[in-house]
């Protein structure tokens, strides 16, 4: 594996990794599912079936899959609004994700969250405000420490959010209190339409914690991400406090669906990344070259994935929208029903948790 760049660390993650055939097939299927799901989301958006904001994750699949397979289901994850991949990796079925995108009752947040606000057990969502999830992640890590559960929180943000003041305030508190928090900067080279070189005086995001150790990882290689995450979470579980991890990755789509993605970068640049360092192709080649799978087997997975995505899209376009009465529901958790004034002040809704 490619060696990680280190900051305030004497040794880093292993440069060799063991991957079984079963693991490889699982990683391949998961990444391929996320890729196809995002391409289907693109299509549904263009058909005006998905509305509002929609930030796609294709190109970055090795990040969420590598992170997820290195942690325990009881560990915690919080990220920004490019959240579909993490939602799937954390165990939410494709049909519930696509139904959430189309605002339907069968969505993972019952059609009320949309693209940027998806949640499941130990996954605290997509968060819409740039960088605001980082202090929340430190709060989750504080809870992990307080309850003595030996759990960690992966707190993700992008290179665009990396210059936010609240992130540095959070680093400070996390270091003071030795919180079990892995701060992860998914550096996809562009914050909205601005390249990292134009936005940051220092693009060494893994050194930004200053007094917090850090490592820079090849975010296009699922095994690199897996090994680095194992290293980082062991650091936290050992009571050494937080660590910063920069994943060098790339997004194929624009910042969101309203951004064509080619006004600030060339088609050739995108094509070069696709041809040289696509995370799915890298894993596929590695598996075939090491006799872990045949081309035919992987093609069978591709066919099964396409079928699953089509069925999920069918559900997401036919499932009913939530009724207006549900507008006031789920305001509080575990509360007895109470009255909520809806958009019409003469109509009262009973809110249930």
mmCIF file of C-alpha atoms in Angstrom:
data_model
loop_
_atom_site.group_PDB
_atom_site.id
_atom_site.type_symbol
_atom_site.label_atom_id
_atom_site.label_comp_id
_atom_site.label_asym_id
_atom_site.label_seq_id
_atom_site.Cartn_x
_atom_site.Cartn_y
_atom_site.Cartn_z
ATOM 1 C CA UNK A 1 0.000 0.000 0.000
ATOM 2 C CA UNK A 2 1.032 3.603 -0.475
ATOM 3 C CA UNK A 3 2.806 4.967 2.614
ATOM 4 C CA UNK A 4 0.858 7.602 4.556
ATOM 5 C CA UNK A 5 2.338 11.026 5.273
ATOM 6 C CA UNK A 6 2.649 11.489 9.039
ATOM 7 C CA UNK A 7 2.433 14.439 11.426
ATOM 8 C CA UNK A 8 3.565 14.097 15.066
ATOM 9 C CA UNK A 9 3.627 10.303 14.698
ATOM 10 C CA UNK A 10 6.715 8.100 14.852
ATOM 11 C CA UNK A 11 5.080 5.288 12.921
ATOM 12 C CA UNK A 12 1.997 5.050 10.773
ATOM 13 C CA UNK A 13 -0.436 2.474 9.388
ATOM 14 C CA UNK A 14 0.832 -0.749 7.857
ATOM 15 C CA UNK A 15 1.979 -0.561 4.222
ATOM 16 C CA UNK A 16 0.821 -4.141 3.632
ATOM 17 C CA UNK A 17 -2.695 -5.533 4.034
ATOM 18 C CA UNK A 18 -4.408 -8.893 3.996
ATOM 19 C CA UNK A 19 -7.714 -9.082 2.141
ATOM 20 C CA UNK A 20 -9.724 -12.278 1.859
ATOM 21 C CA UNK A 21 -11.779 -13.138 -1.204
ATOM 22 C CA UNK A 22 -15.013 -12.612 0.789
ATOM 23 C CA UNK A 23 -13.856 -9.184 1.962
ATOM 24 C CA UNK A 24 -12.861 -8.154 -1.550
ATOM 25 C CA UNK A 25 -16.221 -9.208 -3.011
ATOM 26 C CA UNK A 26 -18.037 -7.347 -0.208
ATOM 27 C CA UNK A 27 -16.028 -4.135 -0.794
ATOM 28 C CA UNK A 28 -16.569 -4.386 -4.550
ATOM 29 C CA UNK A 29 -20.329 -4.917 -4.274
ATOM 30 C CA UNK A 30 -20.729 -2.087 -1.735
ATOM 31 C CA UNK A 31 -18.746 0.416 -3.821
ATOM 32 C CA UNK A 32 -20.492 -0.601 -7.027
ATOM 33 C CA UNK A 33 -23.900 -0.227 -5.318
ATOM 34 C CA UNK A 34 -23.038 3.293 -4.130
ATOM 35 C CA UNK A 35 -21.775 4.222 -7.632
ATOM 36 C CA UNK A 36 -24.931 2.947 -9.348
ATOM 37 C CA UNK A 37 -27.182 4.520 -6.714
ATOM 38 C CA UNK A 38 -25.586 7.918 -7.314
ATOM 39 C CA UNK A 39 -25.887 7.587 -11.097
ATOM 40 C CA UNK A 40 -29.570 6.705 -10.656
ATOM 41 C CA UNK A 41 -29.979 9.758 -8.365
ATOM 42 C CA UNK A 42 -28.475 11.917 -11.124
ATOM 43 C CA UNK A 43 -31.033 10.523 -13.564
ATOM 44 C CA UNK A 44 -33.989 11.021 -11.178
ATOM 45 C CA UNK A 45 -32.860 14.581 -10.459
ATOM 46 C CA UNK A 46 -32.742 15.418 -14.160
ATOM 47 C CA UNK A 47 -36.254 13.999 -14.508
ATOM 48 C CA UNK A 48 -37.314 16.395 -11.674
ATOM 49 C CA UNK A 49 -38.356 13.470 -9.469
ATOM 50 C CA UNK A 50 -35.675 14.409 -6.918
ATOM 51 C CA UNK A 51 -35.921 18.099 -5.981
ATOM 52 C CA UNK A 52 -33.854 20.547 -3.932
ATOM 53 C CA UNK A 53 -30.221 20.025 -2.993
ATOM 54 C CA UNK A 54 -28.491 16.803 -4.018
ATOM 55 C CA UNK A 55 -24.752 16.200 -3.540
ATOM 56 C CA UNK A 56 -23.454 13.003 -5.136
ATOM 57 C CA UNK A 57 -20.609 10.803 -3.855
ATOM 58 C CA UNK A 58 -19.415 8.942 -6.974
ATOM 59 C CA UNK A 59 -15.618 8.811 -7.105
ATOM 60 C CA UNK A 60 -15.281 8.845 -3.308
ATOM 61 C CA UNK A 61 -16.647 5.347 -2.596
ATOM 62 C CA UNK A 62 -13.362 3.981 -1.200
ATOM 63 C CA UNK A 63 -13.592 6.517 1.644
ATOM 64 C CA UNK A 64 -16.930 5.519 3.186
ATOM 65 C CA UNK A 65 -16.435 1.788 2.522
ATOM 66 C CA UNK A 66 -12.845 1.720 3.860
ATOM 67 C CA UNK A 67 -13.919 3.620 6.974
ATOM 68 C CA UNK A 68 -16.964 1.444 7.663
ATOM 69 C CA UNK A 69 -15.185 -1.918 7.366
ATOM 70 C CA UNK A 70 -12.487 -0.780 9.820
ATOM 71 C CA UNK A 71 -14.840 0.180 12.666
ATOM 72 C CA UNK A 72 -17.479 -1.587 14.756
ATOM 73 C CA UNK A 73 -21.246 -1.146 14.263
ATOM 74 C CA UNK A 74 -21.319 0.360 17.793
ATOM 75 C CA UNK A 75 -18.880 3.125 16.761
ATOM 76 C CA UNK A 76 -20.289 6.442 15.570
ATOM 77 C CA UNK A 77 -20.161 8.378 12.287
ATOM 78 C CA UNK A 78 -21.206 11.941 11.473
ATOM 79 C CA UNK A 79 -20.647 13.667 8.132
ATOM 80 C CA UNK A 80 -21.563 16.641 5.964
ATOM 81 C CA UNK A 81 -24.270 16.752 3.289
ATOM 82 C CA UNK A 82 -22.551 14.382 0.782
ATOM 83 C CA UNK A 83 -24.022 11.563 2.821
ATOM 84 C CA UNK A 84 -25.669 8.920 0.604
ATOM 85 C CA UNK A 85 -22.618 6.608 0.565
ATOM 86 C CA UNK A 86 -22.246 6.660 4.343
ATOM 87 C CA UNK A 87 -25.966 6.037 4.845
ATOM 88 C CA UNK A 88 -25.715 2.894 2.704
ATOM 89 C CA UNK A 89 -22.430 1.742 4.291
ATOM 90 C CA UNK A 90 -24.016 2.111 7.748
ATOM 91 C CA UNK A 91 -26.738 -0.349 6.753
ATOM 92 C CA UNK A 92 -29.662 1.581 5.234
ATOM 93 C CA UNK A 93 -31.096 -0.237 2.151
ATOM 94 C CA UNK A 94 -30.887 1.480 -1.258
ATOM 95 C CA UNK A 95 -34.684 1.652 -1.591
ATOM 96 C CA UNK A 96 -34.947 3.671 1.652
ATOM 97 C CA UNK A 97 -32.204 6.057 0.512
ATOM 98 C CA UNK A 98 -33.759 6.651 -2.927
ATOM 99 C CA UNK A 99 -37.233 6.981 -1.366
ATOM 100 C CA UNK A 100 -35.816 9.604 1.001
ATOM 101 C CA UNK A 101 -34.351 11.468 -1.979
ATOM 102 C CA UNK A 102 -37.755 11.493 -3.669
ATOM 103 C CA UNK A 103 -39.485 12.572 -0.427
ATOM 104 C CA UNK A 104 -41.577 9.416 0.052
ATOM 105 C CA UNK A 105 -43.050 7.761 3.135
ATOM 106 C CA UNK A 106 -40.775 4.729 2.820
ATOM 107 C CA UNK A 107 -37.624 6.844 3.041
ATOM 108 C CA UNK A 108 -35.165 6.319 5.896
ATOM 109 C CA UNK A 109 -36.350 9.608 7.472
ATOM 110 C CA UNK A 110 -39.944 9.102 6.260
ATOM 111 C CA UNK A 111 -39.464 11.550 3.396
ATOM 112 C CA UNK A 112 -38.689 14.565 5.598
ATOM 113 C CA UNK A 113 -34.897 14.724 5.403
ATOM 114 C CA UNK A 114 -34.050 14.523 1.715
ATOM 115 C CA UNK A 115 -30.515 14.302 0.392
ATOM 116 C CA UNK A 116 -28.743 16.167 3.185
ATOM 117 C CA UNK A 117 -30.430 14.749 6.290
ATOM 118 C CA UNK A 118 -30.289 10.957 6.482
ATOM 119 C CA UNK A 119 -29.864 9.070 9.746
ATOM 120 C CA UNK A 120 -29.715 5.564 11.167
ATOM 121 C CA UNK A 121 -28.428 3.922 14.341
ATOM 122 C CA UNK A 122 -25.016 5.393 15.295
ATOM 123 C CA UNK A 123 -25.059 7.570 12.152
ATOM 124 C CA UNK A 124 -25.847 11.198 12.891
ATOM 125 C CA UNK A 125 -26.424 12.281 9.398
ATOM 126 C CA UNK A 126 -25.748 14.431 6.695
ATOM 127 C CA UNK A 127 -25.586 17.948 8.065
ATOM 128 C CA UNK A 128 -26.384 20.929 5.874
ATOM 129 C CA UNK A 129 -24.344 23.704 7.526
ATOM 130 C CA UNK A 130 -20.719 23.652 6.367
ATOM 131 C CA UNK A 131 -18.469 22.375 9.153
ATOM 132 C CA UNK A 132 -21.223 22.400 11.810
ATOM 133 C CA UNK A 133 -21.097 18.614 12.214
ATOM 134 C CA UNK A 134 -17.510 18.763 13.556
ATOM 135 C CA UNK A 135 -18.408 20.169 17.020
ATOM 136 C CA UNK A 136 -21.321 17.701 17.097
ATOM 137 C CA UNK A 137 -18.878 14.861 16.401
ATOM 138 C CA UNK A 138 -16.719 15.967 19.319
ATOM 139 C CA UNK A 139 -19.874 15.967 21.462
ATOM 140 C CA UNK A 140 -20.568 12.353 20.426
ATOM 141 C CA UNK A 141 -16.936 11.468 21.269
ATOM 142 C CA UNK A 142 -17.363 13.169 24.661
ATOM 143 C CA UNK A 143 -20.421 10.974 25.294
ATOM 144 C CA UNK A 144 -18.362 7.876 24.319
ATOM 145 C CA UNK A 145 -15.720 8.848 26.889
ATOM 146 C CA UNK A 146 -18.258 9.853 29.541
ATOM 147 C CA UNK A 147 -20.083 6.519 29.360
ATOM 148 C CA UNK A 148 -16.778 4.591 29.222
ATOM 149 C CA UNK A 149 -17.847 2.480 26.271
ATOM 150 C CA UNK A 150 -14.496 2.346 24.404
ATOM 151 C CA UNK A 151 -16.261 3.610 21.274
ATOM 152 C CA UNK A 152 -14.966 6.201 18.812
ATOM 153 C CA UNK A 153 -16.614 8.824 16.623
ATOM 154 C CA UNK A 154 -15.534 9.391 13.014
ATOM 155 C CA UNK A 155 -16.182 13.074 12.330
ATOM 156 C CA UNK A 156 -16.059 13.936 8.628
ATOM 157 C CA UNK A 157 -15.835 17.237 6.772
ATOM 158 C CA UNK A 158 -14.591 18.398 3.372
ATOM 159 C CA UNK A 159 -11.630 20.516 2.309
ATOM 160 C CA UNK A 160 -14.085 23.404 1.839
ATOM 161 C CA UNK A 161 -15.098 23.244 5.512
ATOM 162 C CA UNK A 162 -11.508 22.818 6.735
ATOM 163 C CA UNK A 163 -11.011 26.594 7.085
ATOM 164 C CA UNK A 164 -14.016 27.026 9.403
ATOM 165 C CA UNK A 165 -13.203 28.514 12.798
ATOM 166 C CA UNK A 166 -15.448 26.082 14.663
ATOM 167 C CA UNK A 167 -13.232 23.205 13.505
ATOM 168 C CA UNK A 168 -10.177 24.691 15.246
ATOM 169 C CA UNK A 169 -12.189 25.359 18.420
ATOM 170 C CA UNK A 170 -13.228 21.706 18.325
ATOM 171 C CA UNK A 171 -9.631 20.487 17.825
ATOM 172 C CA UNK A 172 -8.683 22.439 20.947
ATOM 173 C CA UNK A 173 -11.413 20.953 23.146
ATOM 174 C CA UNK A 174 -10.862 17.437 21.800
ATOM 175 C CA UNK A 175 -7.134 17.647 22.551
ATOM 176 C CA UNK A 176 -7.679 19.090 26.036
ATOM 177 C CA UNK A 177 -10.195 16.395 26.956
ATOM 178 C CA UNK A 178 -8.457 13.571 25.023
ATOM 179 C CA UNK A 179 -11.666 12.719 23.171
ATOM 180 C CA UNK A 180 -11.854 9.476 21.116
ATOM 181 C CA UNK A 181 -12.517 11.416 17.911
ATOM 182 C CA UNK A 182 -11.049 10.791 14.449
ATOM 183 C CA UNK A 183 -11.307 14.065 12.513
ATOM 184 C CA UNK A 184 -11.466 13.114 8.833
ATOM 185 C CA UNK A 185 -11.027 15.641 6.030
ATOM 186 C CA UNK A 186 -12.306 14.214 2.738
ATOM 187 C CA UNK A 187 -10.153 16.312 0.432
ATOM 188 C CA UNK A 188 -11.787 15.992 -3.005
ATOM 189 C CA UNK A 189 -9.719 18.980 -4.256
ATOM 190 C CA UNK A 190 -12.627 21.405 -4.714
ATOM 191 C CA UNK A 191 -14.772 23.218 -2.166
ATOM 192 C CA UNK A 192 -17.842 23.985 -4.281
ATOM 193 C CA UNK A 193 -16.153 25.541 -7.357
ATOM 194 C CA UNK A 194 -12.861 26.585 -5.751
ATOM 195 C CA UNK A 195 -9.698 24.482 -5.894
ATOM 196 C CA UNK A 196 -7.879 23.812 -2.624
ATOM 197 C CA UNK A 197 -4.855 25.828 -3.816
ATOM 198 C CA UNK A 198 -7.026 28.947 -4.206
ATOM 199 C CA UNK A 199 -8.865 28.436 -0.906
ATOM 200 C CA UNK A 200 -6.166 27.420 1.583
ATOM 201 C CA UNK A 201 -2.755 28.885 2.386
ATOM 202 C CA UNK A 202 -1.761 25.382 3.526
ATOM 203 C CA UNK A 203 -3.277 22.336 1.839
ATOM 204 C CA UNK A 204 -1.641 19.946 4.343
ATOM 205 C CA UNK A 205 -4.986 19.298 6.020
ATOM 206 C CA UNK A 206 -3.573 16.433 8.084
ATOM 207 C CA UNK A 207 -1.258 18.922 9.860
ATOM 208 C CA UNK A 208 -4.056 21.369 10.648
ATOM 209 C CA UNK A 209 -4.588 19.931 14.141
ATOM 210 C CA UNK A 210 -1.131 21.359 14.961
ATOM 211 C CA UNK A 211 -0.690 19.664 18.363
ATOM 212 C CA UNK A 212 -2.960 16.755 17.280
ATOM 213 C CA UNK A 213 -1.215 13.927 15.359
ATOM 214 C CA UNK A 214 -2.290 13.433 11.753
ATOM 215 C CA UNK A 215 -1.904 11.272 8.668
ATOM 216 C CA UNK A 216 -2.561 11.762 4.953
ATOM 217 C CA UNK A 217 -4.021 8.766 3.156
ATOM 218 C CA UNK A 218 -4.706 7.682 -0.435
ATOM 219 C CA UNK A 219 -8.504 7.987 -0.334
ATOM 220 C CA UNK A 220 -8.932 6.214 -3.691
ATOM 221 C CA UNK A 221 -7.616 2.889 -2.321
ATOM 222 C CA UNK A 222 -10.132 1.106 -0.090
ATOM 223 C CA UNK A 223 -7.385 -0.914 1.621
ATOM 224 C CA UNK A 224 -5.306 2.191 2.384
ATOM 225 C CA UNK A 225 -8.368 3.791 3.974
ATOM 226 C CA UNK A 226 -9.160 0.605 5.917
ATOM 227 C CA UNK A 227 -5.649 0.228 7.369
ATOM 228 C CA UNK A 228 -5.354 3.947 8.215
ATOM 229 C CA UNK A 229 -8.747 3.869 9.960
ATOM 230 C CA UNK A 230 -7.757 0.816 12.014
ATOM 231 C CA UNK A 231 -4.585 2.671 13.045
ATOM 232 C CA UNK A 232 -6.477 5.881 13.909
ATOM 233 C CA UNK A 233 -9.227 4.160 15.910
ATOM 234 C CA UNK A 234 -6.661 2.112 17.873
ATOM 235 C CA UNK A 235 -4.922 5.413 18.723
ATOM 236 C CA UNK A 236 -8.231 6.766 20.106
ATOM 237 C CA UNK A 237 -9.192 3.582 21.955
ATOM 238 C CA UNK A 238 -5.785 3.576 23.662
ATOM 239 C CA UNK A 239 -6.764 6.844 25.356
ATOM 240 C CA UNK A 240 -4.294 8.973 23.381
ATOM 241 C CA UNK A 241 -6.942 11.497 22.360
ATOM 242 C CA UNK A 242 -7.958 12.689 18.876
ATOM 243 C CA UNK A 243 -6.199 12.216 15.549
ATOM 244 C CA UNK A 244 -6.642 14.002 12.182
ATOM 245 C CA UNK A 245 -6.870 11.993 8.969
ATOM 246 C CA UNK A 246 -6.860 13.508 5.477
ATOM 247 C CA UNK A 247 -8.272 11.308 2.702
ATOM 248 C CA UNK A 248 -7.098 12.442 -0.732
ATOM 249 C CA UNK A 249 -10.017 11.674 -3.013
ATOM 250 C CA UNK A 250 -11.977 13.089 -5.963
ATOM 251 C CA UNK A 251 -15.609 13.642 -6.936
ATOM 252 C CA UNK A 252 -16.738 12.982 -10.508
ATOM 253 C CA UNK A 253 -19.927 15.052 -10.337
ATOM 254 C CA UNK A 254 -20.059 18.761 -9.606
ATOM 255 C CA UNK A 255 -20.415 20.081 -6.061
ATOM 256 C CA UNK A 256 -24.175 19.536 -6.259
ATOM 257 C CA UNK A 257 -26.611 18.728 -9.041
ATOM 258 C CA UNK A 258 -26.906 22.443 -9.858
ATOM 259 C CA UNK A 259 -23.153 22.550 -10.655
ATOM 260 C CA UNK A 260 -22.090 21.063 -14.020
ATOM 261 C CA UNK A 261 -18.606 20.632 -12.510
ATOM 262 C CA UNK A 262 -16.658 21.685 -15.598
ATOM 263 C CA UNK A 263 -16.505 25.479 -15.286
ATOM 264 C CA UNK A 264 -13.566 25.313 -12.832
ATOM 265 C CA UNK A 265 -11.930 22.069 -14.005
ATOM 266 C CA UNK A 266 -11.593 20.363 -17.364
ATOM 267 C CA UNK A 267 -13.298 17.226 -18.635
ATOM 268 C CA UNK A 268 -9.791 15.906 -19.297
ATOM 269 C CA UNK A 269 -8.888 16.202 -15.609
ATOM 270 C CA UNK A 270 -11.951 14.195 -14.574
ATOM 271 C CA UNK A 271 -11.235 11.615 -17.269
ATOM 272 C CA UNK A 272 -7.616 11.249 -16.133
ATOM 273 C CA UNK A 273 -8.659 10.516 -12.549
ATOM 274 C CA UNK A 274 -11.265 8.017 -13.803
ATOM 275 C CA UNK A 275 -8.696 6.208 -15.937
ATOM 276 C CA UNK A 276 -5.810 6.175 -13.443
ATOM 277 C CA UNK A 277 -7.242 6.004 -9.936
ATOM 278 C CA UNK A 278 -10.913 5.021 -9.943
ATOM 279 C CA UNK A 279 -11.507 3.237 -6.593
ATOM 280 C CA UNK A 280 -13.691 0.485 -8.079
ATOM 281 C CA UNK A 281 -11.320 -0.218 -10.984
ATOM 282 C CA UNK A 282 -8.312 -0.302 -8.623
ATOM 283 C CA UNK A 283 -9.984 -2.916 -6.420
ATOM 284 C CA UNK A 284 -11.226 -4.900 -9.429
ATOM 285 C CA UNK A 285 -7.723 -5.067 -10.964
ATOM 286 C CA UNK A 286 -6.177 -6.008 -7.619
ATOM 287 C CA UNK A 287 -8.660 -8.857 -7.135
ATOM 288 C CA UNK A 288 -8.253 -10.236 -10.645
ATOM 289 C CA UNK A 289 -4.429 -9.977 -10.554
ATOM 290 C CA UNK A 290 -4.324 -11.844 -7.224
ATOM 291 C CA UNK A 291 -6.779 -14.537 -8.379
ATOM 292 C CA UNK A 292 -9.364 -13.526 -5.769
ATOM 293 C CA UNK A 293 -12.144 -13.247 -8.358
ATOM 294 C CA UNK A 294 -12.762 -13.705 -12.072
ATOM 295 C CA UNK A 295 -14.009 -11.054 -14.507
ATOM 296 C CA UNK A 296 -17.207 -13.114 -14.961
ATOM 297 C CA UNK A 297 -17.923 -13.134 -11.197
ATOM 298 C CA UNK A 298 -17.530 -9.390 -10.947
ATOM 299 C CA UNK A 299 -19.784 -8.912 -13.987
ATOM 300 C CA UNK A 300 -22.444 -11.006 -12.240
ATOM 301 C CA UNK A 301 -22.217 -8.658 -9.234
ATOM 302 C CA UNK A 302 -22.603 -5.656 -11.582
ATOM 303 C CA UNK A 303 -25.779 -7.164 -13.110
ATOM 304 C CA UNK A 304 -27.257 -7.939 -9.661
ATOM 305 C CA UNK A 305 -26.462 -4.405 -8.448
ATOM 306 C CA UNK A 306 -28.133 -2.774 -11.485
ATOM 307 C CA UNK A 307 -31.230 -4.900 -10.889
ATOM 308 C CA UNK A 308 -31.347 -3.898 -7.196
ATOM 309 C CA UNK A 309 -31.003 -0.196 -8.096
ATOM 310 C CA UNK A 310 -33.774 -0.380 -10.705
ATOM 311 C CA UNK A 311 -36.139 -2.073 -8.237
ATOM 312 C CA UNK A 312 -35.276 0.528 -5.566
ATOM 313 C CA UNK A 313 -35.916 3.368 -8.041
ATOM 314 C CA UNK A 314 -39.276 1.816 -8.927
ATOM 315 C CA UNK A 315 -40.200 1.839 -5.229
ATOM 316 C CA UNK A 316 -38.904 5.404 -4.770
ATOM 317 C CA UNK A 317 -41.064 6.722 -7.608
ATOM 318 C CA UNK A 318 -44.300 4.885 -6.704
ATOM 319 C CA UNK A 319 -44.292 4.998 -2.890
ATOM 320 C CA UNK A 320 -46.761 7.662 -1.590
ATOM 321 C CA UNK A 321 -45.608 10.955 -0.141
ATOM 322 C CA UNK A 322 -46.118 11.389 3.631
ATOM 323 C CA UNK A 323 -49.517 12.915 4.545
ATOM 324 C CA UNK A 324 -49.648 16.528 5.712
ATOM 325 C CA UNK A 325 -50.701 15.390 9.221
ATOM 326 C CA UNK A 326 -47.171 14.018 9.732
ATOM 327 C CA UNK A 327 -45.662 17.481 9.365
ATOM 328 C CA UNK A 328 -45.433 17.990 13.121
ATOM 329 C CA UNK A 329 -44.331 14.463 14.030
ATOM 330 C CA UNK A 330 -40.951 13.499 15.475
ATOM 331 C CA UNK A 331 -40.196 16.934 16.912
ATOM 332 C CA UNK A 332 -39.267 15.357 20.255
ATOM 333 C CA UNK A 333 -38.179 11.819 21.054
ATOM 334 C CA UNK A 334 -40.271 9.750 23.482
ATOM 335 C CA UNK A 335 -42.782 12.490 24.231
ATOM 336 C CA UNK A 336 -46.554 12.040 24.633
ATOM 337 C CA UNK A 337 -48.545 13.490 21.672
ATOM 338 C CA UNK A 338 -49.028 17.250 21.766
ATOM 339 C CA UNK A 339 -50.682 19.803 19.490
ATOM 340 C CA UNK A 340 -48.681 21.558 16.770
ATOM 341 C CA UNK A 341 -49.966 24.460 14.694
ATOM 342 C CA UNK A 342 -49.457 23.624 11.029
ATOM 343 C CA UNK A 343 -49.246 25.903 7.960
ATOM 344 C CA UNK A 344 -52.924 26.717 8.481
ATOM 345 C CA UNK A 345 -53.273 28.263 11.938
ATOM 346 C CA UNK A 346 -56.816 26.892 12.382
ATOM 347 C CA UNK A 347 -55.730 23.293 11.860
ATOM 348 C CA UNK A 348 -54.014 21.568 14.763
ATOM 349 C CA UNK A 349 -51.876 18.452 14.277
ATOM 350 C CA UNK A 350 -51.161 15.862 16.940
ATOM 351 C CA UNK A 351 -47.385 15.407 17.110
ATOM 352 C CA UNK A 352 -46.157 11.912 17.934
ATOM 353 C CA UNK A 353 -42.585 10.812 18.603
#
